[in-house]
Every structure is written in structure tokens, then in C-alpha cells.
Amino acid sequence: MNNIYDIVIIGGGPGGIGVSVEAKILGVEKILLIEKSDNHSGTIRKFYKDQKRVDKDWQGQKVELEGNIEFFDGTKETTIDYFENLLDNHQIEAKFNCEVEKVVKNDEIFIINTSCGTFEAKNVIIAVGRMGKPNKPSYDIPVSVRGLTNYNLDKCSNGEDIMVVGGGDSAVEYACELSNSNGVTLNYRGDKLTRPNPTNIAMFENFLNENKIAAKLGINIESLENEKGKIKVNFDDGSSQIFDRIIYAIGGTTPVDFLKKCSVELDVSGEPIFDKNYETKTKGMFIAGDIAFRSGGSIAIALNHGYRIVNYINK
Ligand SMILES: Cc1cc2nc3c(=O)[nH]c(=O)nc-3n(C[C@H](O)[C@H](O)[C@H](O)COP(=O)(O)OP(=O)(O)OC[C@H]3O[C@@H](n4cnc5c(N)ncnc54)[C@H](O)[C@@H]3O)c2cc1C
């Protein structure tokens, strides 16, 4: 029994960090945090632009923190540092560069198969987020322009003419940031942006009024074509426009295959089934963070999941 963890947490983002730190604070000793990328907070590192403002009330969702972890508005860098200190100060055992492949329950114990070995635990928390597979548009992206379409800012260069697609906070933040060194158009199918928080709406309106960005709202994209090495975008109002690059900021998908490999029961729409304590149909296996929502979620919400789950396990 010595080698059996009380809790193994899959995913080192805010949900996983929340569970592991709350568990330590609430007296659970044997816990292990497993993260597939080379450090904690893989999504924040990959999808947030440098110096990004991190809002506690993301997408306008007001959240009261319930647990022992405080969380404030900050930047990408202060948020990562803060999580780093939490993991260090609470001496959380963590394995990075370690991808969980499968979880099976054998009698009362979970067997967790990973790229860095097999672990055993009494409880498993799945906090893998949704950004492992960002959402893609329903129309086809021709192979010849696929290299010019992205889901974060990694490949953008200064001076490109870029279209950002999406109507949430991340789309607005990407568009405003890029406009400092690029021509930027924001495209959203709705007539009006309603999802971003008030700060981002105000920023978007300022940038529009100052002609720093252009907007194509209430217009859908019908198809993309390769036009002499650039992307020709055909809109459903009959217009078309040429861009060097398109950034899709339209959220992430449920990792259905991974959940199936963990024997998590899914509903008809492929979402994990769990109860008010975030426990799946398999006793001792829980869901935390973004994966508990079809869309939405936030750092503060993920931290609250951690607190609630550990309290429930402790009972
Ligand atoms: C561009 C952008 C900007 C955002 N800005 C804000 C903001 O300002 N404020 C805010 O509150 N929220 C913001 N969010 C939302 C916030 O990032 C998420 O709600 C939060 O990260 C969810 O935490 P999570 O732990 O559920 O998932 P994630 O943060 O996605 O973490 C999941 C972790 O699991 C790891 N993982 C995945 N699969 C495996 C596996 N098989 N084995 C091991 N590890 C695995 C991943 O590498 C990742 O590190 C933003 C999101 C985006 C995309």
C-alpha cells in the first residue's frame, strides 16, 4: 500500500494545481501531479501572449474563491510565478514531460499508465482542459494554406495582414495585441461582441474607433482558397478578402478519446457525466476545471473545483 497515492491528478493547469495544493493544505499527504508538457500550466504558457493581462473574472464571470488559494488579476508571468511558488511551497510531487495514456480501475485501486511509468492511486482527478485540441472551423482548410492558419500567436510575424476569428475574450486580446505590429481584422459570426468582459469590450471599441483594427461582425466565413500563397477568405455576404494569416480563437474540444481510455462515461453529446461533487460514474474518479464545461470555465472556477473535490474526498 506504501506506493499507492491517495490522489493522482492528471494535468498541471489551474484545475490540477488547485486540487494538489488544496489536498496538501487539507492534510492529504500522498499526492502526485502529472503533466504532459515540460512544466506546469501548459495551456497558459502556450496560448497566452507574453504580458497578457490575466483577469480573475474571465469572460465576465464573477467568482468567489472558496478554498485556501488566493487568486488575483495579474499577467501571464505573475500567474505562472504564483502557481510555481504554490507548487514549491507546498512541496507538491510532480512529474513533467509525462503523458497519461490510460487509467483503469482494478478492485478499489486505479492503475495509471503514462509515458513515464505506471502509478497506482485511490482517487484520480482528470484536469486536462480542452486546449489539447483547439476547435477548428466546420469548413475545409485547404492543405496549401494550413500552415497560415493557427490557434495561438506562435507563428505570427510583424507586418502580416491577419484575420482573428472568434467572439470571446481571447479573440479580442489576440486582435488588439497583434494590431500593434500588424493589420488586423476581427471576424465574428454575431452582430455584436457580448462574451468578452467589460475591460476587453472597451479595449476593442477603442481600437476600432482609432482604426487600429477592422471588424467583420455578423458575417460568416464560407470557404478559404489559396491565392498566390496567401489566404483568400470568402464571406457569406458575397465579399472576399485576402490575408497572410488566420488565427482561430474559438475555444477547445472535449478530449473524447482520452476520456474513453480513462473509462469515463460520456453523455450522448460526448461530454463527461459527473455529479455535484464532480465524481464520474466511476467512484473515486473526478473531473476538474475546463473539462467540466462545454465552453466557459476560468482559472478561479478551476481552483474552486479543486477545493470542493478534495473536501468531498476527505469526508
Ligand atoms: C487565450 C486564452 C486566454 C485566457 N485568459 C484567461 C484569463 O485572463 N483569466 C482566466 O481566469 N482564464 C483565462 N482563460 C481560461 C483559462 O486558461 C482556463 O479556464 C484554465 O486554464 C482551465 O484550467 P484547467 O486546469 O482546467 O485546464 P488547462 O489550463 O488547459 O490545463 C490542462 C493541463 O493538462 C495537461 N494535459 C492534457 N492532457 C494531458 C495528459 N494526457 N497527461 C498529462 N497532462 C495532460 C495540459 O498540458 C495542461 O497543462 C484563457 C484561455 C485562453 C485559451
Coordinates of C-alpha atoms and ligand atoms in Angstrom, one line a residue:
M1 CA 0.0 0.0 0.0
N2 CA 3.0 2.3 0.5
N3 CA 3.3 3.0 -3.2
I4 CA -0.3 3.8 -3.7
Y5 CA -1.1 7.5 -3.9
D6 CA -4.2 8.9 -2.2
I7 CA -4.8 11.2 -5.2
V8 CA -3.2 11.3 -8.7
I9 CA -4.0 14.4 -10.6
I10 CA -3.8 14.4 -14.4
G11 CA -3.0 17.8 -15.8
G12 CA -0.9 20.6 -14.3
G13 CA -3.1 23.6 -15.1
P14 CA -5.1 25.6 -12.6
G15 CA -7.5 22.7 -12.0
G16 CA -4.8 20.3 -11.3
I17 CA -2.7 22.7 -9.2
G18 CA -5.9 23.7 -7.3
V19 CA -6.5 20.0 -6.4
S20 CA -2.9 19.3 -5.4
V21 CA -2.4 22.4 -3.3
E22 CA -5.8 22.1 -1.5
A23 CA -5.1 18.4 -0.9
K24 CA -1.8 19.2 0.8
I25 CA -3.4 22.0 2.9
L26 CA -6.3 19.8 3.9
G27 CA -3.9 17.1 5.0
V28 CA -3.7 14.6 2.2
E29 CA -0.1 13.6 2.1
K30 CA 0.4 11.2 -0.8
I31 CA -0.5 13.0 -4.0
L32 CA 1.1 13.1 -7.4
L33 CA 0.6 15.7 -10.2
I34 CA 1.2 14.5 -13.7
E35 CA 1.7 17.0 -16.6
K36 CA 2.4 16.1 -20.2
S37 CA 4.3 19.3 -21.1
D38 CA 7.7 20.3 -19.8
N39 CA 6.3 22.4 -17.0
H40 CA 3.1 23.2 -15.1
S41 CA 0.4 25.5 -16.7
G42 CA 0.9 24.1 -20.2
T43 CA -2.2 25.9 -21.6
I44 CA -1.3 29.3 -20.1
R45 CA 2.3 29.0 -21.4
K46 CA 1.2 28.1 -24.9
F47 CA -2.0 30.1 -25.6
Y48 CA -1.5 33.3 -23.5
K49 CA 0.6 36.0 -25.2
D50 CA 3.5 37.4 -23.3
Q51 CA 2.5 40.1 -20.7
K52 CA -1.2 39.2 -21.3
R53 CA -3.5 40.6 -18.7
V54 CA -5.0 37.7 -16.7
D55 CA -8.4 38.6 -15.3
K56 CA -9.8 36.8 -12.3
D57 CA -13.4 37.4 -13.5
W58 CA -12.7 35.9 -17.0
Q59 CA -15.4 36.3 -19.6
G60 CA -17.3 38.5 -17.2
Q61 CA -17.9 35.5 -14.8
K62 CA -17.7 36.8 -11.2
V63 CA -16.3 34.1 -9.0
E64 CA -15.9 34.0 -5.2
L65 CA -12.9 31.9 -4.3
E66 CA -13.9 29.2 -1.8
G67 CA -10.7 27.5 -0.9
N68 CA -7.3 28.3 0.5
I69 CA -5.7 29.6 -2.7
E70 CA -5.9 33.3 -3.3
F71 CA -6.0 34.4 -6.9
F72 CA -5.9 38.0 -8.2
D73 CA -5.8 39.8 -11.6
G74 CA -2.3 39.8 -12.9
T75 CA -0.3 38.9 -16.0
K76 CA 0.7 35.7 -17.7
E77 CA 4.1 35.9 -16.0
T78 CA 2.8 36.7 -12.5
T79 CA 0.2 33.9 -12.7
I80 CA 2.8 31.3 -13.7
D81 CA 5.2 32.6 -10.9
Y82 CA 2.4 32.4 -8.4
F83 CA 1.5 28.8 -9.4
E84 CA 5.2 27.9 -9.3
N85 CA 5.5 29.2 -5.8
L86 CA 2.4 27.3 -4.7
L87 CA 3.8 24.1 -6.0
D88 CA 7.2 24.7 -4.4
N89 CA 5.9 25.9 -1.0
H90 CA 3.5 23.0 -0.6
Q91 CA 6.2 20.5 -1.9
I92 CA 3.9 19.0 -4.5
E93 CA 5.3 15.9 -6.1
A94 CA 5.1 16.4 -9.8
K95 CA 6.1 14.6 -13.0
F96 CA 6.5 16.8 -16.1
N97 CA 7.0 15.5 -19.6
C98 CA 4.8 12.7 -18.6
E99 CA 1.6 12.0 -20.6
V100 CA -1.2 9.9 -19.1
E101 CA -2.3 7.4 -21.7
K102 CA -4.9 5.3 -19.9
V103 CA -6.5 4.7 -16.5
V104 CA -8.2 1.5 -15.4
K105 CA -9.7 0.6 -12.1
N106 CA -8.7 -2.7 -10.6
D107 CA -10.7 -3.6 -7.5
E108 CA -10.5 -0.3 -5.5
I109 CA -7.3 0.9 -7.0
F110 CA -6.7 3.0 -10.2
I111 CA -3.8 1.9 -12.4
I112 CA -2.5 5.0 -14.3
N113 CA -0.4 4.2 -17.4
T114 CA 1.8 7.1 -18.5
S115 CA 4.7 7.7 -20.8
C116 CA 6.9 7.7 -17.7
G117 CA 5.7 4.6 -15.9
T118 CA 2.7 3.2 -14.1
F119 CA 1.3 4.6 -10.9
E120 CA -1.4 3.5 -8.5
A121 CA -4.0 5.6 -6.7
K122 CA -7.1 5.5 -4.6
N123 CA -8.5 8.6 -6.4
V124 CA -7.9 10.1 -9.8
I125 CA -8.7 13.7 -10.8
I126 CA -8.8 14.4 -14.5
A127 CA -8.0 18.1 -15.2
V128 CA -6.7 18.0 -18.7
G129 CA -8.5 21.1 -20.0
R130 CA -9.8 21.5 -23.6
M131 CA -6.9 23.2 -25.4
G132 CA -5.1 20.0 -26.3
K133 CA -7.3 20.1 -29.4
P134 CA -8.4 23.6 -30.2
N135 CA -11.8 24.0 -32.0
K136 CA -11.5 24.0 -35.8
P137 CA -13.9 25.6 -38.2
S138 CA -16.6 23.5 -39.9
Y139 CA -15.4 24.4 -43.4
D140 CA -12.4 22.8 -45.0
I141 CA -9.0 24.5 -44.7
P142 CA -7.1 23.7 -48.0
V143 CA -3.9 21.9 -47.3
S144 CA -1.9 24.6 -49.1
V145 CA -2.9 27.3 -46.6
R146 CA -2.9 25.2 -43.5
G147 CA 0.5 26.5 -42.5
L148 CA -1.0 30.0 -42.5
T149 CA -3.8 29.2 -40.0
N150 CA -3.0 29.0 -36.3
Y151 CA -4.7 28.6 -32.9
N152 CA -2.3 30.9 -30.9
L153 CA 0.2 33.6 -31.7
D154 CA 3.3 31.4 -32.0
K155 CA 3.9 31.7 -35.7
C156 CA 2.8 35.4 -36.3
S157 CA 5.4 37.8 -37.7
N158 CA 5.3 41.6 -37.7
G159 CA 3.7 43.2 -40.8
E160 CA 1.4 40.4 -41.6
D161 CA -2.3 41.1 -42.6
I162 CA -4.1 38.9 -40.1
M163 CA -7.7 37.9 -39.5
V164 CA -8.6 36.8 -36.0
V165 CA -11.8 34.6 -35.8
G166 CA -13.8 34.4 -32.6
G167 CA -16.0 36.5 -30.4
G168 CA -14.7 35.9 -26.9
D169 CA -12.0 37.4 -24.7
S170 CA -9.1 35.6 -26.2
A171 CA -10.1 36.7 -29.8
V172 CA -10.3 40.3 -28.7
E173 CA -7.0 40.1 -26.8
Y174 CA -5.2 38.5 -29.7
A175 CA -6.6 41.0 -32.2
C176 CA -5.7 44.1 -30.1
E177 CA -2.2 42.7 -29.3
L178 CA -1.4 41.9 -32.9
S179 CA -2.6 45.3 -34.1
N180 CA 0.5 46.9 -32.6
S181 CA 2.6 45.5 -35.4
N182 CA 0.1 44.0 -38.0
G183 CA -3.0 44.8 -40.0
V184 CA -5.8 43.1 -38.1
T185 CA -9.4 42.2 -38.8
L186 CA -11.6 40.6 -36.2
N187 CA -14.3 38.3 -37.7
Y188 CA -17.2 37.0 -35.6
R189 CA -20.5 35.5 -36.7
G190 CA -22.6 37.5 -34.2
D191 CA -23.5 41.1 -34.9
K192 CA -22.1 42.3 -31.6
L193 CA -19.5 41.1 -29.2
T194 CA -21.3 40.0 -26.0
R195 CA -19.0 37.4 -24.4
P196 CA -15.9 39.4 -23.5
N197 CA -15.6 41.1 -20.2
P198 CA -16.2 44.8 -19.9
T199 CA -12.5 45.7 -20.0
N200 CA -12.0 43.8 -23.2
I201 CA -15.1 45.2 -24.8
A202 CA -13.9 48.8 -24.0
M203 CA -10.5 48.0 -25.4
F204 CA -12.0 46.6 -28.6
E205 CA -14.2 49.6 -29.1
N206 CA -11.2 52.0 -28.6
F207 CA -9.1 50.1 -31.1
L208 CA -12.0 50.2 -33.6
N209 CA -12.6 53.9 -33.1
E210 CA -8.9 54.6 -33.6
N211 CA -8.9 52.4 -36.7
K212 CA -6.2 50.1 -35.2
I213 CA -8.4 47.1 -36.1
A214 CA -11.1 46.4 -38.5
A215 CA -14.2 44.3 -37.7
K216 CA -16.3 42.0 -39.8
L217 CA -19.2 41.2 -37.4
G218 CA -22.4 39.3 -38.2
I219 CA -20.6 37.7 -41.2
N220 CA -19.7 34.0 -41.6
I221 CA -16.8 32.6 -43.5
E222 CA -17.9 30.3 -46.3
S223 CA -14.6 29.0 -47.7
L224 CA -10.9 29.6 -47.9
E225 CA -8.8 29.4 -51.0
N226 CA -5.1 29.7 -51.8
E227 CA -4.4 33.0 -53.7
K228 CA -0.8 33.2 -54.7
G229 CA 0.4 31.8 -51.4
K230 CA -2.0 33.9 -49.3
I231 CA -5.4 33.1 -47.9
K232 CA -8.5 34.3 -49.8
V233 CA -11.4 34.3 -47.4
N234 CA -14.9 34.1 -49.0
F235 CA -17.6 35.5 -46.7
D236 CA -21.4 34.7 -46.8
D237 CA -22.2 38.3 -47.7
G238 CA -20.6 37.7 -51.1
S239 CA -17.4 39.6 -50.3
S240 CA -13.9 38.2 -50.1
Q241 CA -10.6 39.4 -48.7
I242 CA -7.0 38.3 -48.7
F243 CA -5.0 37.7 -45.6
D244 CA -1.5 36.5 -44.8
R245 CA -2.7 34.5 -41.8
I246 CA -5.8 33.5 -39.9
I247 CA -5.8 32.9 -36.1
Y248 CA -8.8 30.9 -34.8
A249 CA -9.6 31.7 -31.2
I250 CA -12.8 29.6 -30.9
G251 CA -12.1 27.5 -27.8
G252 CA -11.2 23.9 -27.4
T253 CA -12.8 20.4 -27.8
T254 CA -13.6 17.7 -25.3
P255 CA -10.8 15.1 -25.4
V256 CA -13.3 12.3 -26.0
D257 CA -10.7 9.6 -26.9
F258 CA -8.7 10.3 -23.8
L259 CA -11.8 10.2 -21.5
K260 CA -12.8 6.9 -23.1
K261 CA -9.4 5.5 -22.3
C262 CA -9.9 6.5 -18.7
S263 CA -13.3 4.7 -18.8
V264 CA -15.2 7.9 -18.1
E265 CA -18.8 7.5 -19.1
L266 CA -19.9 10.2 -21.7
D267 CA -23.4 11.5 -22.4
V268 CA -24.9 11.5 -25.9
S269 CA -23.1 14.7 -26.9
G270 CA -19.8 13.2 -25.8
E271 CA -19.4 15.2 -22.6
P272 CA -18.3 13.5 -19.4
I273 CA -21.0 12.6 -16.9
F274 CA -20.3 13.6 -13.3
D275 CA -22.3 14.5 -10.2
K276 CA -22.5 17.6 -8.0
N277 CA -19.2 16.5 -6.4
Y278 CA -17.5 16.3 -9.8
E279 CA -17.3 12.5 -9.4
T280 CA -17.8 10.5 -12.6
K281 CA -19.8 7.2 -12.8
T282 CA -16.6 5.5 -11.6
K283 CA -16.3 6.0 -7.9
G284 CA -13.1 7.8 -7.0
M285 CA -12.6 9.4 -10.4
F286 CA -13.3 13.1 -10.7
I287 CA -13.4 15.8 -13.4
A288 CA -12.0 19.3 -12.6
G289 CA -11.5 22.6 -14.5
D290 CA -12.4 23.4 -18.1
I291 CA -13.3 19.9 -18.9
A292 CA -16.4 20.2 -16.7
F293 CA -17.8 22.8 -19.2
R294 CA -18.7 22.6 -22.8
S295 CA -17.4 26.2 -23.0
G296 CA -16.5 28.8 -20.4
G297 CA -14.5 28.0 -17.3
S298 CA -11.8 30.1 -15.8
I299 CA -8.8 29.9 -13.5
A300 CA -10.8 30.8 -10.5
I301 CA -13.5 28.3 -11.3
A302 CA -10.9 25.6 -11.8
L303 CA -9.4 26.4 -8.4
N304 CA -12.8 26.2 -6.7
H305 CA -13.3 22.7 -8.3
G306 CA -10.1 21.6 -6.6
Y307 CA -11.2 22.8 -3.2
R308 CA -14.7 21.1 -3.5
I309 CA -13.3 17.8 -4.7
V310 CA -10.7 17.5 -2.0
N311 CA -13.2 18.4 0.7
Y312 CA -15.5 15.7 -0.7
I313 CA -12.7 13.1 -0.8
N314 CA -11.7 14.0 2.7
K315 CA -15.2 13.4 4.0
Ligands
LIG1 C1 -6.1 32.6 -24.9 C2 -6.7 32.4 -23.5 C3 -6.8 33.4 -22.6 C4 -7.4 33.1 -21.3 N1 -7.4 34.1 -20.4 C5 -7.9 33.9 -19.2 C6 -7.9 34.9 -18.1 O1 -7.4 36.0 -18.3 N2 -8.4 34.6 -16.9 C7 -9.0 33.3 -16.6 O2 -9.4 33.1 -15.5 N3 -9.0 32.4 -17.6 C8 -8.5 32.6 -18.8 N4 -8.5 31.6 -19.8 C9 -9.1 30.4 -19.5 C10 -8.2 29.5 -18.6 O3 -6.9 29.4 -19.2 C11 -8.8 28.2 -18.3 O4 -10.1 28.3 -17.8 C12 -7.9 27.4 -17.4 O5 -6.6 27.3 -17.9 C13 -8.5 26.0 -17.1 O6 -7.7 25.2 -16.3 P1 -7.6 23.6 -16.5 O7 -6.7 23.2 -15.4 O8 -9.0 23.1 -16.5 O9 -7.0 23.3 -17.9 P2 -5.7 23.7 -18.6 O10 -5.2 25.0 -18.1 O11 -5.9 23.6 -20.1 O12 -4.6 22.7 -18.1 C14 -4.7 21.3 -18.5 C15 -3.3 20.8 -18.4 O13 -3.4 19.4 -18.6 C16 -2.3 18.9 -19.4 N5 -2.6 17.7 -20.0 C17 -3.5 17.5 -21.0 N6 -3.6 16.2 -21.3 C18 -2.8 15.5 -20.5 C19 -2.4 14.1 -20.3 N7 -3.0 13.2 -21.1 N8 -1.5 13.8 -19.4 C20 -0.9 14.8 -18.6 N9 -1.2 16.1 -18.7 C21 -2.1 16.5 -19.7 C22 -2.0 20.1 -20.4 O14 -0.7 20.1 -20.9 C23 -2.3 21.3 -19.4 O15 -1.1 21.8 -18.8 C24 -7.9 31.9 -21.1 C25 -7.9 30.8 -22.0 C26 -7.3 31.1 -23.2 C27 -7.2 30.0 -24.3

